[in-house]
Short mmCIF file of C-alpha atoms and ligand atoms in Angstrom, two decimals:
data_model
loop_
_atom_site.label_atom_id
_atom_site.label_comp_id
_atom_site.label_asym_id
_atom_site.label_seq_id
_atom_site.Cartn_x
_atom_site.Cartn_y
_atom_site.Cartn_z
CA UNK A 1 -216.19 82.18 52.14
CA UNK A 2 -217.02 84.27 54.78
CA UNK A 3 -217.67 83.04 58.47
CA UNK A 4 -220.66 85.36 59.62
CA UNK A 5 -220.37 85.84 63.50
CA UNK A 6 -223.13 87.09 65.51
CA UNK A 7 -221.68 90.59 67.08
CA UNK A 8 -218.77 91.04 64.92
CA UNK A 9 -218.13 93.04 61.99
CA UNK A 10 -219.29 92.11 58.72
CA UNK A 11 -217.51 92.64 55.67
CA UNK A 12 -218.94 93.18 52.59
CA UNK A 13 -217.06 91.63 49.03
CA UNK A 14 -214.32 94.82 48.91
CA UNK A 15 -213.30 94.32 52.04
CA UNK A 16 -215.52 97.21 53.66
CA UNK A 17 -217.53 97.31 56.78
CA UNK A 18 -221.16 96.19 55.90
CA UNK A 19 -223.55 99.63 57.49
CA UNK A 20 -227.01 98.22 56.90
CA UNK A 21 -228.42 98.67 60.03
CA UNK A 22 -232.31 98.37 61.72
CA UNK A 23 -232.70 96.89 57.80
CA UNK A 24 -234.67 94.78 55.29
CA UNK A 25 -234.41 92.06 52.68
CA UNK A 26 -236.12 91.93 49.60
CA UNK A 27 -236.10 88.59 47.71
CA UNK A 28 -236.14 89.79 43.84
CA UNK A 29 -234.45 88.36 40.22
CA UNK A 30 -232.42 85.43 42.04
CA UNK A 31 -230.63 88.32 45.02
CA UNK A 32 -231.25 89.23 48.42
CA UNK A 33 -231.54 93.23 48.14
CA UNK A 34 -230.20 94.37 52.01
CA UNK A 35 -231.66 97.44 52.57
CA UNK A 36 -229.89 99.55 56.18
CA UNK A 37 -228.94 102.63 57.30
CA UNK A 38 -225.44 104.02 56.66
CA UNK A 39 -224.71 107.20 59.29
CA UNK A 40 -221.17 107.75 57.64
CA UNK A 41 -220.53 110.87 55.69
CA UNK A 42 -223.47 112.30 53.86
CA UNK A 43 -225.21 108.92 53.72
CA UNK A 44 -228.44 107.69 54.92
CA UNK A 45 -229.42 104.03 53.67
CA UNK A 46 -226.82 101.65 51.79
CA UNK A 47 -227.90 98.59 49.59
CA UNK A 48 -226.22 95.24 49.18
CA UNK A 49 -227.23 92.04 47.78
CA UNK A 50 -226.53 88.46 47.87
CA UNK A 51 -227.03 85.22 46.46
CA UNK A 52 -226.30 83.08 49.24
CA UNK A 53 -226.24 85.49 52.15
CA UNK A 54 -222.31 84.85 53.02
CA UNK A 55 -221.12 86.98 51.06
CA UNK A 56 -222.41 90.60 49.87
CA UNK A 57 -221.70 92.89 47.31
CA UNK A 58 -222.30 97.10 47.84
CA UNK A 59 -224.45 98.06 45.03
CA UNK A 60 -224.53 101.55 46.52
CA UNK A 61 -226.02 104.05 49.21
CA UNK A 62 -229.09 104.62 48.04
CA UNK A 63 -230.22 107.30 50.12
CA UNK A 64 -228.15 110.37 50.59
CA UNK A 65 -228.29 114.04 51.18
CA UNK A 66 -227.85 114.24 47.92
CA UNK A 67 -230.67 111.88 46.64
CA UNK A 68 -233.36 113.92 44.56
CA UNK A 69 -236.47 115.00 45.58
CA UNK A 70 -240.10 114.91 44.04
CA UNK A 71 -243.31 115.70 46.24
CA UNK A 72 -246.12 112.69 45.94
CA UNK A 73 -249.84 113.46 47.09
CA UNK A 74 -248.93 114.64 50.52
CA UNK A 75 -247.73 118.01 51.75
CA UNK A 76 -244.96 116.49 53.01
CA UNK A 77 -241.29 117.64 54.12
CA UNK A 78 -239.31 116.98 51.20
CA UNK A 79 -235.49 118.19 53.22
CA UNK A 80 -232.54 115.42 53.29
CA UNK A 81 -230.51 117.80 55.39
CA UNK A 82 -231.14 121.34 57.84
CA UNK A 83 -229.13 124.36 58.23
CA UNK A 84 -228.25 124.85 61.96
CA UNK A 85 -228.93 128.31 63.48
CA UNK A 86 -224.64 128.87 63.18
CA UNK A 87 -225.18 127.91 58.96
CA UNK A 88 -223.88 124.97 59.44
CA UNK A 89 -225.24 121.56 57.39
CA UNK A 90 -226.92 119.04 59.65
CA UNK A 91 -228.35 115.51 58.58
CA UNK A 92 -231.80 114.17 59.13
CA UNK A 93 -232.11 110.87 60.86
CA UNK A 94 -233.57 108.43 58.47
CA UNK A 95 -233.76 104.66 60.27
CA UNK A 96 -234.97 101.58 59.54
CA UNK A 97 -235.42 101.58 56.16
CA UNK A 98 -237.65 98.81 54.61
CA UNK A 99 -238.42 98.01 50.59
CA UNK A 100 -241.60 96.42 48.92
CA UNK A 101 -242.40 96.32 45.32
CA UNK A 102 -245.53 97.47 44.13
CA UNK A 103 -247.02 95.27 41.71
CA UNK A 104 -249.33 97.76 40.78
CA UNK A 105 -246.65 100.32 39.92
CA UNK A 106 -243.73 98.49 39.49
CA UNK A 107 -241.86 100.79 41.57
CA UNK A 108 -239.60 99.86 44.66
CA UNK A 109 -241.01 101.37 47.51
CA UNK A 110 -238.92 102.40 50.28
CA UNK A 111 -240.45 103.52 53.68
CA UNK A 112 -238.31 104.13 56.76
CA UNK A 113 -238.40 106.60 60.12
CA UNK A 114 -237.60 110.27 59.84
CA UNK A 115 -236.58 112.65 62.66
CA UNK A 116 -234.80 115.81 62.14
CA UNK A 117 -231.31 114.92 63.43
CA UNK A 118 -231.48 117.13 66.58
CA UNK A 119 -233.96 115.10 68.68
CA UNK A 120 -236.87 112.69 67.92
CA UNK A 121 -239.64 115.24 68.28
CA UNK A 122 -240.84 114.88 64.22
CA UNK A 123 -241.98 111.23 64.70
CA UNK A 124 -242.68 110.72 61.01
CA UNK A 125 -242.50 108.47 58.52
CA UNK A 126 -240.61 108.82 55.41
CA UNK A 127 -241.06 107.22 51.45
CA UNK A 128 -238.80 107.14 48.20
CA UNK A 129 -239.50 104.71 45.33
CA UNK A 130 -237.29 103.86 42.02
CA UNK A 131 -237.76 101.89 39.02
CA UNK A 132 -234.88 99.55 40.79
CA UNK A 133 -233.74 97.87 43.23
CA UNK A 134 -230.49 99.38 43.99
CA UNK A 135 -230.61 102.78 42.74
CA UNK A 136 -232.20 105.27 41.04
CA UNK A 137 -234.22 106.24 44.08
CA UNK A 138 -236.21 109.87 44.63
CA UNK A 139 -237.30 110.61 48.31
CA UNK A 140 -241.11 111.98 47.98
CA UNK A 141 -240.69 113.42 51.59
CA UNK A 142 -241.57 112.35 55.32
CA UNK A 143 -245.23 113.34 57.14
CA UNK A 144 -247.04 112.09 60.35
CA UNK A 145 -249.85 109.67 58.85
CA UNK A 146 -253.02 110.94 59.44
CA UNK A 147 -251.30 113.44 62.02
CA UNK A 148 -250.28 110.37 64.04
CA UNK A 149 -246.65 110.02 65.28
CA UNK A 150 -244.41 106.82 63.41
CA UNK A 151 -241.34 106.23 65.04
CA UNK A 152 -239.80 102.36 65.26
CA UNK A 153 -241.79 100.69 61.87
CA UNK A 154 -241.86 98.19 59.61
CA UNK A 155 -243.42 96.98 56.19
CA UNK A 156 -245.30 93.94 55.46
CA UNK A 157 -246.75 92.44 52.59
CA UNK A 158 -249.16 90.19 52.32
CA UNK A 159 -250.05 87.40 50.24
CA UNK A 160 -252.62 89.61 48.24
CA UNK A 161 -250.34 92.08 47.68
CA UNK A 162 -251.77 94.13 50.46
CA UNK A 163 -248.83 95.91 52.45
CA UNK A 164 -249.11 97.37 55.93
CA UNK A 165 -246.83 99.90 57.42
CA UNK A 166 -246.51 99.29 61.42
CA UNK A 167 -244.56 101.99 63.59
CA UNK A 168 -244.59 103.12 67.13
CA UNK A 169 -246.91 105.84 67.89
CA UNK A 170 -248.27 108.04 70.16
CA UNK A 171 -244.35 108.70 72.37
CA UNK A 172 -243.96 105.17 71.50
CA UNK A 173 -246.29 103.46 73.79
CA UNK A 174 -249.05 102.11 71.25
CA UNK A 175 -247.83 100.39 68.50
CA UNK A 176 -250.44 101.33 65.13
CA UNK A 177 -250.95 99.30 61.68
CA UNK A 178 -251.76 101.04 58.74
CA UNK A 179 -252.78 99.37 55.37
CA UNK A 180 -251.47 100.95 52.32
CA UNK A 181 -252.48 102.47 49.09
CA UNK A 182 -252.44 100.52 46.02
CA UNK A 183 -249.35 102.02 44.98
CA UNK A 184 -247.72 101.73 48.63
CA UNK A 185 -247.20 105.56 48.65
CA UNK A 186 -249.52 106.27 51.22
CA UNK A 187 -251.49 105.71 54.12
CA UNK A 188 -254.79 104.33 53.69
CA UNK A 189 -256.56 103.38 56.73
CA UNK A 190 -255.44 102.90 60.44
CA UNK A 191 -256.62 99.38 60.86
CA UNK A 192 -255.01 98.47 64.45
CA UNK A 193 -253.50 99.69 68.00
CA UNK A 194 -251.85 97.25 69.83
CA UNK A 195 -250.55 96.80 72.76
CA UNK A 196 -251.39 100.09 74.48
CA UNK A 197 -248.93 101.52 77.52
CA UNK A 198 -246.66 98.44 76.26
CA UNK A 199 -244.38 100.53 74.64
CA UNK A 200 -243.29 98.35 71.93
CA UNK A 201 -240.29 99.07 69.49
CA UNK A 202 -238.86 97.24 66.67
CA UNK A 203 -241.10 95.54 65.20
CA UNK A 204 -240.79 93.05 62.07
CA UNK A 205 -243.64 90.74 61.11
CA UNK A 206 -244.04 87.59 59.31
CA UNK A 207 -246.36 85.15 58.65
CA UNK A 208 -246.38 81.14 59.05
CA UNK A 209 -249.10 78.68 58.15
CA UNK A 210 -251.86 81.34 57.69
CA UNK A 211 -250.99 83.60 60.99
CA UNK A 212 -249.34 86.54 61.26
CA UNK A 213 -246.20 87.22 63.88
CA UNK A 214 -244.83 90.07 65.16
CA UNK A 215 -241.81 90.21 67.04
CA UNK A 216 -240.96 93.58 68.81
CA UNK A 217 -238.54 95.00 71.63
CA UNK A 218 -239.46 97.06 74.39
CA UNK A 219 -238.62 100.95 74.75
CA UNK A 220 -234.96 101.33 75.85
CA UNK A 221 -233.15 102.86 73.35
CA UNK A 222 -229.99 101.57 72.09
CA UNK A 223 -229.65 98.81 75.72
CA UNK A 224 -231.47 95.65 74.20
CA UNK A 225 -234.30 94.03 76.41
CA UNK A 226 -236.36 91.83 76.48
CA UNK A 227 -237.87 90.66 73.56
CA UNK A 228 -241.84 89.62 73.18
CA UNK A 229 -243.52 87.82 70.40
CA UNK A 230 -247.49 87.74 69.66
CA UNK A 231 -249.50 86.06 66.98
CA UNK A 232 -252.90 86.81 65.00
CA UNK A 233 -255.23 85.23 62.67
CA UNK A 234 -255.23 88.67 60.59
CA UNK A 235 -253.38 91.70 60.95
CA UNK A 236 -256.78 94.10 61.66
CA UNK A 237 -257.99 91.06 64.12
CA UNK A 238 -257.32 90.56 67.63
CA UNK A 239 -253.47 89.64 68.52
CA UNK A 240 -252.30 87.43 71.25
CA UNK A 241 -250.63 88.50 74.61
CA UNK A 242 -247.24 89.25 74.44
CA UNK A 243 -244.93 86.84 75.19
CA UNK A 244 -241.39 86.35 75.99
CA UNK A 245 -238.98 85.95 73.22
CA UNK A 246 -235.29 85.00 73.48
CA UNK A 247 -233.40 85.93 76.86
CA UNK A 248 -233.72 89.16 78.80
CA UNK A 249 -231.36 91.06 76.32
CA UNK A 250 -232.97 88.81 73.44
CA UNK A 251 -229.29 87.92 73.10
CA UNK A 252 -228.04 91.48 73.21
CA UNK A 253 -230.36 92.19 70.08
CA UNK A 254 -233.06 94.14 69.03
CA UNK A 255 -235.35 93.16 65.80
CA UNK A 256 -234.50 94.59 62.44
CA UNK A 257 -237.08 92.18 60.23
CA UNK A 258 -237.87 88.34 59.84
CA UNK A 259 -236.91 86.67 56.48
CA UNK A 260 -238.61 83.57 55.24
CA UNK A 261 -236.02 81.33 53.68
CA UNK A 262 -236.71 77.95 51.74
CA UNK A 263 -239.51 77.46 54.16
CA UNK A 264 -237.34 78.58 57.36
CA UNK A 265 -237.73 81.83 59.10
CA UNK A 266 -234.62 83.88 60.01
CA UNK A 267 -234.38 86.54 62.94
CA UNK A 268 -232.38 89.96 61.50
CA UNK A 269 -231.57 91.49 64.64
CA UNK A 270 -228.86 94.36 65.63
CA UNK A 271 -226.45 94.67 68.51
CA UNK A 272 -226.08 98.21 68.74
CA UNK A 273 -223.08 99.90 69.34
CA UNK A 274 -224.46 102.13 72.21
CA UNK A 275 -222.05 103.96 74.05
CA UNK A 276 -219.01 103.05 72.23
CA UNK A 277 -220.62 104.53 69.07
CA UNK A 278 -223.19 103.62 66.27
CA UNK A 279 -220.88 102.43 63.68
CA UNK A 280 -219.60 100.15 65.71
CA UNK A 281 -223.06 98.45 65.77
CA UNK A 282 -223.13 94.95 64.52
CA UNK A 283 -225.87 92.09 63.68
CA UNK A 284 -226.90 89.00 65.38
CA UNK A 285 -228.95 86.27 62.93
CA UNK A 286 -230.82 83.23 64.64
CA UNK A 287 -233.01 81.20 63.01
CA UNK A 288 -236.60 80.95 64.45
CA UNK A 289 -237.61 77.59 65.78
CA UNK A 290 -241.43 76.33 66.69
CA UNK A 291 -243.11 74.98 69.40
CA UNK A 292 -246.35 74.57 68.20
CA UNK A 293 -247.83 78.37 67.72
CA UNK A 294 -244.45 79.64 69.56
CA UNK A 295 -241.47 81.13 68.28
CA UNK A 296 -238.45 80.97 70.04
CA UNK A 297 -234.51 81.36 69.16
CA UNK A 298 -231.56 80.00 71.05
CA UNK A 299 -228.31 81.46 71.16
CA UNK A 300 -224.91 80.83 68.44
CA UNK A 301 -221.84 82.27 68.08
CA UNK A 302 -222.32 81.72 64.28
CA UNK A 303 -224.77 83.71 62.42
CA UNK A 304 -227.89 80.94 60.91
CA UNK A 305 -228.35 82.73 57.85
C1 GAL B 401 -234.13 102.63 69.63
C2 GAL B 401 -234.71 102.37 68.26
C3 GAL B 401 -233.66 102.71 67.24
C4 GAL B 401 -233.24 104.17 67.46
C5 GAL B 401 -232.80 104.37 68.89
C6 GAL B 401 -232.45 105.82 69.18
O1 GAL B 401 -235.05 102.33 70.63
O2 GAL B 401 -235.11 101.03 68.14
O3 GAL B 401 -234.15 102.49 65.95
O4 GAL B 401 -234.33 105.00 67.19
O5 GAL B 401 -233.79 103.97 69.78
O6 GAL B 401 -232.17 106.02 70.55
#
């Protein structure tokens, strides 16, 4: 059995390197589906999936350059890759890639952050659906909802099936909610700002007794910082002050999402690889503790999945 250590590589059941970084989890038929992004070769997000989340099995990257393409409603962007001005290929940026399924539709909705792999001007946000979990998937193209910049983001779903997309916005310094369309392909309404001038990144939301968390990072690009936590009685309502959450390097992490677990909730985070390159980028995994209203996590070697 594997021995998952916070900051080291993890392996997956071949033997390789496990790339699912600034990822997801999506509970579903008995397996935890790991959704992340994979920057090697042509790829863009890998799955795996796990019974007991020690040890993992690749069931394939399902995002690609090569993925196919289908336009949905919007006038969106539909390319997986560019053509630099000297012909040759260049990949998009696809990152933190999270996965809902749509009752409604019965499709596996996949929404993550697109920028056009030369610099983070686009700001957009990017969706692909399948009939499955772990492949099959066709990328319906990225767009700025409602015009608005989505950089850092997450999806949530709540109880009611509602889902919400959350992503920086506006050069990253307000964060904005949006609720979803029925069918999670689309933006419906903007239904909060938060936090504006606060520059929040990375954020990843739960929910506990009846409120609603977020946890989220502050705006220093791959150096981790700070971490702050907030709480709400609804997600369009008024949210708390942010407060502090973790160290001042939250533990050399940055969120990636929160999973609920058998009535525990369990911090996702990644240690990025920085200057000594993104694939060297591990994870760090703390469970969440209480005191009272306030989450908190305190530091182990060994990852608390
Ligand atoms: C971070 C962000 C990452 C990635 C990176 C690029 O702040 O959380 O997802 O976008 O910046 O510098």
């Amino acid at each position: 059995m594997n021995t998952l250590k916070n900051g080291e590589k993890w392996y997956d059941a071949d033997g390789n390197i496990i790339h699912a970084h600034g990822g997801h989890m999506l509970f579903c038929d008995g397996y935890y589906y790991w959704y992340g992004e994979n920057r090697t070769e042509n790829n863009y997000i890998s799955c795996y999936r796990s019974k007991d989340l020690k040890s993992f099995e690749f069931r394939g990257n399902i995002i690609t350059t090569d993925t196919p393409t289908a336009g949905y409603r919007v006038r969106s962007d539909l390319a997986l890759s560019h053509t630099d001005a000297d012909g040759k290929p260049r990949k998009v940026n696809l990152e933190r890639p999270k996965v809902l399924f749509c009752e409604h539709t019965k499709k596996y909705v996949l929404w993550a952050h697109y920028e056009n792999g030369v610099d983070y001007s686009a700001a957009r946000c990017a969706v692909a659906t399948s009939d499955y979990p772990d492949h099959g998937f066709t990328y319906h193209g990225s767009f700025n909802p409602f015009g608005d910049m989505a950089r850092d983001c997450t999806l949530f779903r709540d109880d009611d099936g509602t889902a919400y997309f959350a992503a920086a916005s506006r050069d990253n310094a307000d964060l904005h909610i949006w609720r979803l369309t029925r069918d999670f392909m689309n933006t419906e309404r903007l239904v909060n700002i938060l936090w504006q001038g606060e520059y929040r990144e990375a954020p990843a939301i739960f929910k506990k007794d009846g409120k609603y968390y977020m946890l989220s990072s502050y705006c220093t690009g791959w150096a981790p910082n700070q971490g702050k936590w907030s709480v709400a009685d609804s997600i369009d309502g008024s949210w708390s002050l942010l407060e502090n959450f973790g160290d001042e390097t939250t533990f050399g992490s940055q969120p990636a999402f929160v999973l609920p677990r058998d009535g525990k909730f369990i911090y996702f985070a990644d240690r990025w690889g920085g200057s000594i390159g993104y694939n060297e980028s591990t994870y760090v995994v703390l469970e969440i503790k209480f005191d009272g209203e306030r989450p908190y996590i305190e530091y182990s070697e060994t990852a608390e999945i």
